[in-house]
mmCIF file of C-alpha atoms in Angstrom:
data_model
loop_
_atom_site.group_PDB
_atom_site.id
_atom_site.type_symbol
_atom_site.label_atom_id
_atom_site.label_comp_id
_atom_site.label_asym_id
_atom_site.label_seq_id
_atom_site.Cartn_x
_atom_site.Cartn_y
_atom_site.Cartn_z
ATOM 1 C CA MET C 15 0.297 -0.009 0.200
ATOM 2 C CA LEU C 16 1.680 3.182 -0.983
ATOM 3 C CA PHE C 17 -0.623 5.574 1.300
ATOM 4 C CA PRO C 18 -2.115 5.401 4.504
ATOM 5 C CA GLU C 19 -5.403 3.582 4.893
ATOM 6 C CA SER C 20 -6.661 7.600 5.819
ATOM 7 C CA PHE C 21 -5.862 8.571 2.394
ATOM 8 C CA GLN C 22 -9.446 8.451 0.842
ATOM 9 C CA LYS C 23 -10.170 7.845 -2.932
ATOM 10 C CA LEU C 24 -12.776 9.591 -4.258
ATOM 11 C CA PHE C 25 -14.143 11.131 -7.653
ATOM 12 C CA VAL C 26 -15.091 14.938 -8.569
ATOM 13 C CA THR C 27 -17.054 16.232 -10.883
ATOM 14 C CA LEU C 28 -16.900 19.581 -11.274
ATOM 15 C CA SER C 29 -19.694 22.048 -12.399
ATOM 16 C CA THR C 30 -19.131 23.562 -15.636
ATOM 17 C CA THR C 31 -19.065 26.602 -16.638
ATOM 18 C CA GLN C 32 -18.243 25.865 -20.640
ATOM 19 C CA SER C 33 -20.103 28.130 -22.410
ATOM 20 C CA VAL C 34 -21.363 24.900 -24.696
ATOM 21 C CA SER C 35 -23.350 22.888 -22.833
ATOM 22 C CA ASP C 36 -22.495 19.364 -24.195
ATOM 23 C CA ARG C 37 -19.679 19.845 -23.204
ATOM 24 C CA PRO C 38 -18.530 17.246 -21.145
ATOM 25 C CA PRO C 39 -17.428 18.045 -16.939
ATOM 26 C CA VAL C 40 -14.158 17.583 -15.517
ATOM 27 C CA LYS C 41 -13.777 14.283 -13.726
ATOM 28 C CA ILE C 42 -11.141 14.809 -11.163
ATOM 29 C CA PHE C 43 -9.667 11.513 -9.214
ATOM 30 C CA ALA C 44 -8.013 12.613 -6.166
ATOM 31 C CA LEU C 45 -6.703 11.756 -2.460
ATOM 32 C CA ARG C 46 -7.956 13.233 0.642
ATOM 33 C CA HIS C 47 -6.545 12.539 4.124
ATOM 34 C CA SER C 48 -8.293 14.414 6.718
ATOM 35 C CA PRO C 49 -7.349 14.410 10.221
ATOM 36 C CA SER C 50 -11.375 14.583 10.301
ATOM 37 C CA GLN C 51 -12.574 12.448 7.772
ATOM 38 C CA LEU C 52 -15.140 14.457 6.933
ATOM 39 C CA SER C 53 -15.372 15.381 3.023
ATOM 40 C CA ILE C 54 -17.750 18.612 2.926
ATOM 41 C CA LEU C 55 -16.877 20.526 5.606
ATOM 42 C CA THR C 56 -19.938 22.613 6.874
ATOM 43 C CA PRO C 57 -19.136 26.968 6.914
ATOM 44 C CA SER C 58 -19.355 26.114 11.018
ATOM 45 C CA GLU C 59 -16.081 24.463 11.572
ATOM 46 C CA ARG C 60 -12.862 25.734 12.057
ATOM 47 C CA PRO C 61 -10.531 26.579 9.067
ATOM 48 C CA ARG C 62 -8.563 23.978 7.784
ATOM 49 C CA LYS C 63 -5.235 23.559 7.140
ATOM 50 C CA VAL C 64 -5.425 21.837 3.552
ATOM 51 C CA LEU C 65 -1.669 21.243 1.747
ATOM 52 C CA LEU C 66 -2.972 20.867 -2.483
ATOM 53 C CA LEU C 67 -0.058 18.549 -3.917
ATOM 54 C CA LEU C 68 0.520 18.122 -7.839
ATOM 55 C CA HIS C 69 2.719 16.054 -9.519
ATOM 56 C CA GLY C 70 4.613 16.670 -13.112
ATOM 57 C CA TYR C 71 5.176 14.513 -16.301
ATOM 58 C CA PRO C 72 4.690 11.853 -16.811
ATOM 59 C CA GLN C 73 3.607 10.762 -13.025
ATOM 60 C CA ASN C 74 -0.034 10.447 -11.687
ATOM 61 C CA HIS C 75 -0.618 10.756 -7.948
ATOM 62 C CA THR C 76 1.520 8.267 -6.492
ATOM 63 C CA LEU C 77 4.580 10.503 -7.729
ATOM 64 C CA TYR C 78 4.092 11.701 -3.352
ATOM 65 C CA TYR C 79 3.981 8.473 -1.759
ATOM 66 C CA GLU C 80 7.383 9.480 0.137
ATOM 67 C CA THR C 81 6.230 13.111 0.320
ATOM 68 C CA VAL C 82 3.612 11.817 2.852
ATOM 69 C CA GLN C 83 5.630 9.282 4.214
ATOM 70 C CA GLU C 84 7.248 12.384 5.630
ATOM 71 C CA LEU C 85 4.789 14.294 6.571
ATOM 72 C CA TRP C 86 2.985 11.103 8.398
ATOM 73 C CA LYS C 87 6.528 11.344 10.530
ATOM 74 C CA ALA C 88 6.379 14.520 11.627
ATOM 75 C CA GLY C 89 3.295 14.460 12.694
ATOM 76 C CA MET C 90 1.960 16.884 9.768
ATOM 77 C CA LEU C 91 -1.227 14.318 9.238
ATOM 78 C CA GLU C 92 -2.133 14.919 12.407
ATOM 79 C CA HIS C 93 -3.623 18.607 12.257
ATOM 80 C CA TRP C 94 -3.576 19.196 8.061
ATOM 81 C CA ASP C 95 -5.827 17.984 5.284
ATOM 82 C CA VAL C 96 -3.917 16.484 2.124
ATOM 83 C CA VAL C 97 -5.561 16.432 -1.013
ATOM 84 C CA ILE C 98 -3.222 14.644 -3.840
ATOM 85 C CA PRO C 99 -5.388 14.758 -7.352
ATOM 86 C CA ASP C 100 -4.422 13.400 -10.517
ATOM 87 C CA LEU C 101 -3.867 16.512 -12.357
ATOM 88 C CA PRO C 102 -7.177 16.396 -15.290
ATOM 89 C CA GLY C 103 -6.161 14.137 -18.351
ATOM 90 C CA TYR C 104 -3.460 12.498 -16.321
ATOM 91 C CA GLY C 105 -4.112 9.403 -14.623
ATOM 92 C CA ARG C 106 -8.198 8.355 -13.526
ATOM 93 C CA SER C 107 -8.734 12.535 -13.944
ATOM 94 C CA THR C 108 -10.514 12.817 -17.780
ATOM 95 C CA LYS C 109 -11.655 16.209 -19.138
ATOM 96 C CA ILE C 110 -12.174 16.653 -23.300
ATOM 97 C CA PRO C 111 -9.254 18.728 -24.679
ATOM 98 C CA SER C 112 -9.989 21.975 -26.680
ATOM 99 C CA MET C 113 -11.958 21.490 -29.943
ATOM 100 C CA ASP C 114 -10.494 24.707 -31.638
ATOM 101 C CA GLY C 115 -6.971 23.934 -31.628
ATOM 102 C CA SER C 116 -5.968 26.270 -28.334
ATOM 103 C CA HIS C 117 -4.922 24.201 -25.950
ATOM 104 C CA TYR C 118 -6.793 26.045 -23.347
ATOM 105 C CA GLU C 119 -8.455 23.244 -22.035
ATOM 106 C CA ASN C 120 -5.486 21.767 -20.867
ATOM 107 C CA SER C 121 -3.696 25.486 -20.564
ATOM 108 C CA LYS C 122 -2.270 25.768 -17.369
ATOM 109 C CA ARG C 123 -4.658 28.377 -16.137
ATOM 110 C CA ALA C 124 -7.403 26.238 -17.296
ATOM 111 C CA ILE C 125 -6.137 23.085 -15.237
ATOM 112 C CA ALA C 126 -5.570 25.835 -11.784
ATOM 113 C CA ALA C 127 -8.893 26.643 -12.472
ATOM 114 C CA ASP C 128 -9.770 22.765 -12.094
ATOM 115 C CA CYS C 129 -8.046 22.393 -8.823
ATOM 116 C CA VAL C 130 -9.082 25.170 -7.009
ATOM 117 C CA ALA C 131 -12.624 24.019 -8.169
ATOM 118 C CA LEU C 132 -11.819 20.758 -7.008
ATOM 119 C CA ILE C 133 -10.831 22.590 -3.155
ATOM 120 C CA ASP C 134 -14.269 24.515 -3.129
ATOM 121 C CA THR C 135 -16.172 21.342 -3.951
ATOM 122 C CA MET C 136 -14.601 19.072 -0.778
ATOM 123 C CA TYR C 137 -14.602 21.945 0.994
ATOM 124 C CA SER C 138 -16.238 25.090 1.166
ATOM 125 C CA PRO C 139 -16.520 28.188 -1.638
ATOM 126 C CA GLY C 140 -13.397 30.718 -0.097
ATOM 127 C CA GLN C 141 -10.894 27.852 1.772
ATOM 128 C CA ARG C 142 -7.641 28.739 1.357
ATOM 129 C CA PHE C 143 -4.366 26.768 1.502
ATOM 130 C CA ILE C 144 -0.802 26.157 0.117
ATOM 131 C CA VAL C 145 0.053 24.114 -2.773
ATOM 132 C CA ALA C 146 3.296 22.732 -3.101
ATOM 133 C CA GLY C 147 3.902 21.238 -7.544
ATOM 134 C CA HIS C 148 6.443 19.276 -9.025
ATOM 135 C CA ASP C 149 7.442 19.510 -12.664
ATOM 136 C CA ARG C 150 4.232 20.513 -14.422
ATOM 137 C CA GLY C 151 2.451 20.656 -11.379
ATOM 138 C CA ALA C 152 4.413 23.170 -10.308
ATOM 139 C CA ARG C 153 3.163 25.476 -13.680
ATOM 140 C CA VAL C 154 0.136 24.886 -12.467
ATOM 141 C CA ALA C 155 0.314 25.904 -9.242
ATOM 142 C CA TYR C 156 2.573 29.203 -10.626
ATOM 143 C CA ARG C 157 -0.407 29.867 -12.008
ATOM 144 C CA MET C 158 -2.304 29.521 -9.304
ATOM 145 C CA ALA C 159 -1.081 32.237 -7.301
ATOM 146 C CA LYS C 160 -1.021 34.265 -10.182
ATOM 147 C CA ASP C 161 -4.764 33.788 -11.025
ATOM 148 C CA PHE C 162 -6.051 32.713 -7.649
ATOM 149 C CA ARG C 163 -4.302 35.563 -5.380
ATOM 150 C CA ASP C 164 -6.997 35.724 -2.961
ATOM 151 C CA ARG C 165 -6.696 31.780 -1.977
ATOM 152 C CA ILE C 166 -3.424 30.703 -2.440
ATOM 153 C CA LEU C 167 -1.674 31.046 1.422
ATOM 154 C CA GLY C 168 2.109 30.310 -0.768
ATOM 155 C CA ILE C 169 3.501 28.228 -3.393
ATOM 156 C CA CYS C 170 6.118 25.595 -2.905
ATOM 157 C CA LEU C 171 7.998 24.678 -6.444
ATOM 158 C CA MET C 172 10.116 21.932 -7.365
ATOM 159 C CA GLU C 173 12.392 21.472 -9.894
ATOM 160 C CA ILE C 174 11.157 24.092 -12.317
ATOM 161 C CA ILE C 175 12.011 27.190 -13.720
ATOM 162 C CA PRO C 176 9.200 29.858 -15.569
ATOM 163 C CA THR C 177 8.337 28.522 -18.668
ATOM 164 C CA ARG C 178 9.712 30.819 -21.608
ATOM 165 C CA MET C 179 12.470 31.045 -19.309
ATOM 166 C CA MET C 180 13.208 27.473 -20.657
ATOM 167 C CA PHE C 181 12.582 28.117 -24.273
ATOM 168 C CA GLN C 182 14.931 31.434 -23.985
ATOM 169 C CA LYS C 183 17.602 28.208 -22.904
ATOM 170 C CA MET C 184 17.153 26.177 -25.250
ATOM 171 C CA ASN C 185 20.284 27.566 -27.659
ATOM 172 C CA SER C 186 24.164 26.854 -28.193
ATOM 173 C CA MET C 187 25.045 26.970 -24.714
ATOM 174 C CA ASN C 188 27.356 23.813 -23.423
ATOM 175 C CA ASN C 189 27.135 22.163 -26.479
ATOM 176 C CA HIS C 190 23.260 21.953 -26.265
ATOM 177 C CA GLN C 191 23.635 20.026 -23.233
ATOM 178 C CA LEU C 192 19.900 21.334 -21.979
ATOM 179 C CA THR C 193 17.743 21.519 -25.182
ATOM 180 C CA LEU C 194 19.250 17.569 -25.626
ATOM 181 C CA ASN C 195 18.166 16.856 -21.903
ATOM 182 C CA THR C 196 14.875 18.559 -22.611
ATOM 183 C CA TYR C 197 13.762 17.467 -26.458
ATOM 184 C CA HIS C 198 10.831 16.150 -25.456
ATOM 185 C CA TRP C 199 9.675 19.676 -24.633
ATOM 186 C CA ILE C 200 9.557 19.980 -28.438
ATOM 187 C CA PHE C 201 8.381 16.763 -29.448
ATOM 188 C CA LEU C 202 5.722 15.975 -27.568
ATOM 189 C CA ALA C 203 4.190 19.649 -28.578
ATOM 190 C CA GLN C 204 4.438 18.943 -31.844
ATOM 191 C CA PRO C 205 0.157 18.987 -33.587
ATOM 192 C CA PRO C 206 -1.864 15.470 -33.669
ATOM 193 C CA THR C 207 -0.823 12.745 -34.231
ATOM 194 C CA LEU C 208 2.232 12.466 -34.403
ATOM 195 C CA PRO C 209 3.690 11.838 -31.318
ATOM 196 C CA GLU C 210 0.042 10.343 -29.925
ATOM 197 C CA THR C 211 0.822 7.673 -33.505
ATOM 198 C CA LEU C 212 4.904 7.641 -32.452
ATOM 199 C CA ILE C 213 5.080 6.779 -28.928
ATOM 200 C CA GLY C 214 1.719 4.951 -28.513
ATOM 201 C CA ALA C 215 3.558 2.141 -31.192
ATOM 202 C CA SER C 216 5.221 1.453 -28.091
ATOM 203 C CA SER C 217 4.220 3.532 -25.146
ATOM 204 C CA ASP C 218 5.170 1.046 -22.048
ATOM 205 C CA TYR C 219 8.913 1.128 -23.746
ATOM 206 C CA TYR C 220 8.765 5.294 -23.940
ATOM 207 C CA PHE C 221 7.673 5.908 -20.130
ATOM 208 C CA SER C 222 9.459 3.474 -18.451
ATOM 209 C CA HIS C 223 12.741 4.388 -20.835
ATOM 210 C CA THR C 224 11.778 8.639 -19.630
ATOM 211 C CA ILE C 225 11.483 7.440 -15.730
ATOM 212 C CA GLU C 226 14.592 5.382 -15.707
ATOM 213 C CA SER C 227 16.527 8.214 -17.322
ATOM 214 C CA TRP C 228 15.466 11.082 -15.188
ATOM 215 C CA THR C 229 15.902 9.277 -11.849
ATOM 216 C CA GLY C 230 19.741 9.515 -10.016
ATOM 217 C CA PRO C 231 22.086 6.639 -9.414
ATOM 218 C CA ARG C 232 20.048 6.075 -6.111
ATOM 219 C CA TYR C 233 16.867 5.271 -6.776
ATOM 220 C CA ARG C 234 17.774 3.847 -10.347
ATOM 221 C CA GLY C 235 15.799 0.706 -10.549
ATOM 222 C CA ASN C 236 14.482 0.869 -7.019
ATOM 223 C CA LEU C 237 11.601 3.078 -7.110
ATOM 224 C CA ASP C 238 8.397 1.947 -5.500
ATOM 225 C CA PRO C 239 7.325 -0.880 -8.611
ATOM 226 C CA ILE C 240 2.915 -0.240 -7.798
ATOM 227 C CA ALA C 241 4.031 3.763 -8.520
ATOM 228 C CA VAL C 242 6.582 3.198 -11.355
ATOM 229 C CA ALA C 243 3.399 0.977 -13.619
ATOM 230 C CA SER C 244 0.886 3.083 -12.307
ATOM 231 C CA TRP C 245 2.326 5.201 -14.386
ATOM 232 C CA VAL C 246 3.678 3.697 -16.784
ATOM 233 C CA GLU C 247 0.669 2.575 -17.466
ATOM 234 C CA GLN C 248 -1.519 4.709 -17.551
ATOM 235 C CA TYR C 249 -0.149 5.789 -20.859
ATOM 236 C CA ARG C 250 -2.108 2.835 -22.572
ATOM 237 C CA ASN C 251 -5.285 5.125 -22.282
ATOM 238 C CA PRO C 252 -5.218 6.886 -25.695
ATOM 239 C CA ALA C 253 -7.096 9.818 -23.330
ATOM 240 C CA VAL C 254 -4.533 9.420 -21.279
ATOM 241 C CA LEU C 255 -1.257 10.148 -23.900
ATOM 242 C CA THR C 256 -3.424 12.979 -26.093
ATOM 243 C CA GLY C 257 -4.032 14.809 -22.273
ATOM 244 C CA SER C 258 0.275 14.375 -21.388
ATOM 245 C CA LEU C 259 0.543 15.716 -25.129
ATOM 246 C CA GLU C 260 -2.395 18.405 -24.616
ATOM 247 C CA ASP C 261 -0.020 19.942 -21.060
ATOM 248 C CA TYR C 262 2.842 20.149 -23.686
ATOM 249 C CA ARG C 263 1.184 22.139 -26.899
ATOM 250 C CA ALA C 264 -0.164 24.061 -24.793
ATOM 251 C CA GLY C 265 2.984 24.898 -22.163
ATOM 252 C CA ALA C 266 4.004 25.583 -26.185
ATOM 253 C CA SER C 267 1.392 28.096 -26.894
ATOM 254 C CA ILE C 268 -1.443 29.055 -25.046
ATOM 255 C CA ASP C 269 0.341 29.482 -21.636
ATOM 256 C CA LEU C 270 3.276 31.424 -23.298
ATOM 257 C CA GLU C 271 0.421 34.484 -24.026
ATOM 258 C CA HIS C 272 -0.960 34.423 -20.607
ATOM 259 C CA ASP C 273 2.381 34.894 -19.536
ATOM 260 C CA GLU C 274 3.477 37.639 -21.806
ATOM 261 C CA GLU C 275 0.022 38.886 -20.799
ATOM 262 C CA ASP C 276 0.918 38.994 -16.702
ATOM 263 C CA GLU C 277 4.689 40.304 -17.698
ATOM 264 C CA LYS C 278 3.126 43.407 -19.801
ATOM 265 C CA SER C 279 0.048 44.015 -16.847
ATOM 266 C CA GLY C 280 2.794 43.938 -13.354
ATOM 267 C CA LYS C 281 1.549 40.193 -12.456
ATOM 268 C CA ALA C 282 4.045 37.996 -12.922
ATOM 269 C CA VAL C 283 5.300 38.702 -9.844
ATOM 270 C CA VAL C 284 3.243 35.957 -7.175
ATOM 271 C CA ASP C 285 2.376 37.644 -3.053
ATOM 272 C CA CYS C 286 2.181 35.032 -1.646
ATOM 273 C CA PRO C 287 5.309 33.118 0.108
ATOM 274 C CA LEU C 288 7.470 31.093 -2.524
ATOM 275 C CA LEU C 289 9.865 27.956 -1.949
ATOM 276 C CA ILE C 290 11.651 26.745 -4.793
ATOM 277 C CA LEU C 291 13.597 23.353 -4.715
ATOM 278 C CA HIS C 292 15.467 22.156 -6.854
ATOM 279 C CA THR C 293 17.929 19.431 -7.312
ATOM 280 C CA ARG C 294 21.842 19.287 -7.716
ATOM 281 C CA GLU C 295 21.442 18.025 -10.815
ATOM 282 C CA PHE C 296 18.430 20.997 -11.460
ATOM 283 C CA LYS C 297 21.086 23.535 -9.921
ATOM 284 C CA ALA C 298 24.318 22.348 -12.813
ATOM 285 C CA GLN C 299 21.622 22.749 -15.267
ATOM 286 C CA HIS C 300 20.106 26.363 -14.799
ATOM 287 C CA LYS C 301 22.639 27.635 -12.076
ATOM 288 C CA ASP C 302 20.948 31.160 -11.503
ATOM 289 C CA VAL C 303 17.710 29.262 -9.816
ATOM 290 C CA ALA C 304 17.630 32.022 -7.371
ATOM 291 C CA ASP C 305 18.543 35.430 -8.988
ATOM 292 C CA ILE C 306 15.245 34.191 -11.690
ATOM 293 C CA TRP C 307 12.869 33.280 -8.629
ATOM 294 C CA GLU C 308 13.305 35.607 -5.754
ATOM 295 C CA PRO C 309 12.151 38.502 -8.045
ATOM 296 C CA LEU C 310 8.799 36.854 -9.510
ATOM 297 C CA GLY C 311 8.015 37.025 -5.579
ATOM 298 C CA SER C 312 6.707 39.628 -3.045
ATOM 299 C CA ASN C 313 6.261 38.051 0.201
ATOM 300 C CA GLY C 314 9.276 35.878 1.078
ATOM 301 C CA VAL C 315 10.966 34.018 -1.596
ATOM 302 C CA ILE C 316 13.678 31.175 -0.223
ATOM 303 C CA VAL C 317 15.150 28.766 -2.936
ATOM 304 C CA LYS C 318 17.138 25.337 -1.355
ATOM 305 C CA GLN C 319 19.026 23.185 -3.567
ATOM 306 C CA VAL C 320 17.652 19.648 -1.040
ATOM 307 C CA GLY C 321 20.054 16.259 -1.924
ATOM 308 C CA ASP C 322 23.224 14.626 -3.290
ATOM 309 C CA ASP C 323 24.481 14.067 -6.739
ATOM 310 C CA GLN C 324 22.735 10.794 -6.420
ATOM 311 C CA VAL C 325 19.149 12.287 -6.904
ATOM 312 C CA GLY C 326 17.730 12.691 -10.534
ATOM 313 C CA HIS C 327 14.670 14.860 -11.447
ATOM 314 C CA PHE C 328 12.052 12.892 -8.626
ATOM 315 C CA LEU C 329 12.686 15.268 -6.112
ATOM 316 C CA PRO C 330 9.493 14.700 -3.986
ATOM 317 C CA ILE C 331 10.810 10.808 -4.107
ATOM 318 C CA GLU C 332 14.608 10.766 -4.093
ATOM 319 C CA ALA C 333 14.958 13.640 -2.045
ATOM 320 C CA ALA C 334 12.307 13.214 0.182
ATOM 321 C CA ALA C 335 13.620 12.981 3.941
ATOM 322 C CA ASP C 336 15.672 17.005 3.093
ATOM 323 C CA ALA C 337 12.749 18.729 1.052
ATOM 324 C CA ILE C 338 9.593 17.788 3.382
ATOM 325 C CA PRO C 339 11.395 18.979 6.546
ATOM 326 C CA GLU C 340 12.294 22.074 4.401
ATOM 327 C CA LEU C 341 8.612 21.836 3.090
ATOM 328 C CA ILE C 342 6.751 21.426 6.655
ATOM 329 C CA SER C 343 9.078 24.276 8.162
ATOM 330 C CA TRP C 344 8.099 26.830 5.713
ATOM 331 C CA MET C 345 4.412 25.415 6.306
ATOM 332 C CA ASN C 346 4.226 25.960 9.748
ATOM 333 C CA LYS C 347 5.216 29.622 9.029
ATOM 334 C CA ILE C 348 2.749 30.229 7.438
ATOM 335 C CA VAL C 349 0.011 28.527 9.584
ATOM 336 C CA GLN C 350 0.546 28.447 12.765
#
């Protein structure tokens, strides 16, 4: 069992706000832990301490199995609600992509809105919460902090720099190493149905290779087999494969447009506390992580390197023993 029994499995259907009335609603699968084990809180109850954990590519909610163990060891589950969804389009969460080619439905703006709606449905509208995200989930968290400033108490971003800067760094520096290491940003963003066809021909191989190559030496071959199987096998479903590709297509198009609008309107800076966690390998690739993020937070920015040279990209698992105490300390300063 990856998660304690206190984590309930839930399927939540979000109320549609689409102008197209016959559009299927978004359905989100999530794990939820609550000290009181209440699914919906009444207005008379005291405010809850809520942590939302968002996974990245190519995973689903099971990315956070080691994170939850560290939260449990620290006694955090006695006081905090924890919500861990499959992002819409991944795992068991379903969302129909945009039919007009805009990729809006899988944009970070739309997915952030879905996640806020999930919290509203699980709790009461207006519930404030902390968000921690890794990889693509961190990009959703960053967008959430910009679009829902009255709802987000703080964001922890793991292993990312802003999307626009990632594309700008794909150049000839260091013999094109960053470009080669992030080839999937370009490949996965190609129009339908090229990546669907190529990956779908041997999805188990593609995702097994991706996971192994992104894992550091210590955990390579030692990740929990149940978790790894859930990551690989989800892509046998063509809808999940397309959902992940739409994520990257949005990242190379409409997400950049939204980010540019933020920059022009002065909204790129978030006004909640910001914790940036990154690995040694990530620092070696990007070097100026602190210089990038410090100007983008107006209410305190903490940048921490966690783990050693044996840690790869999957920080919430591989560096959990170092990273989660940093997360806990930061959370407890925000919510007393």
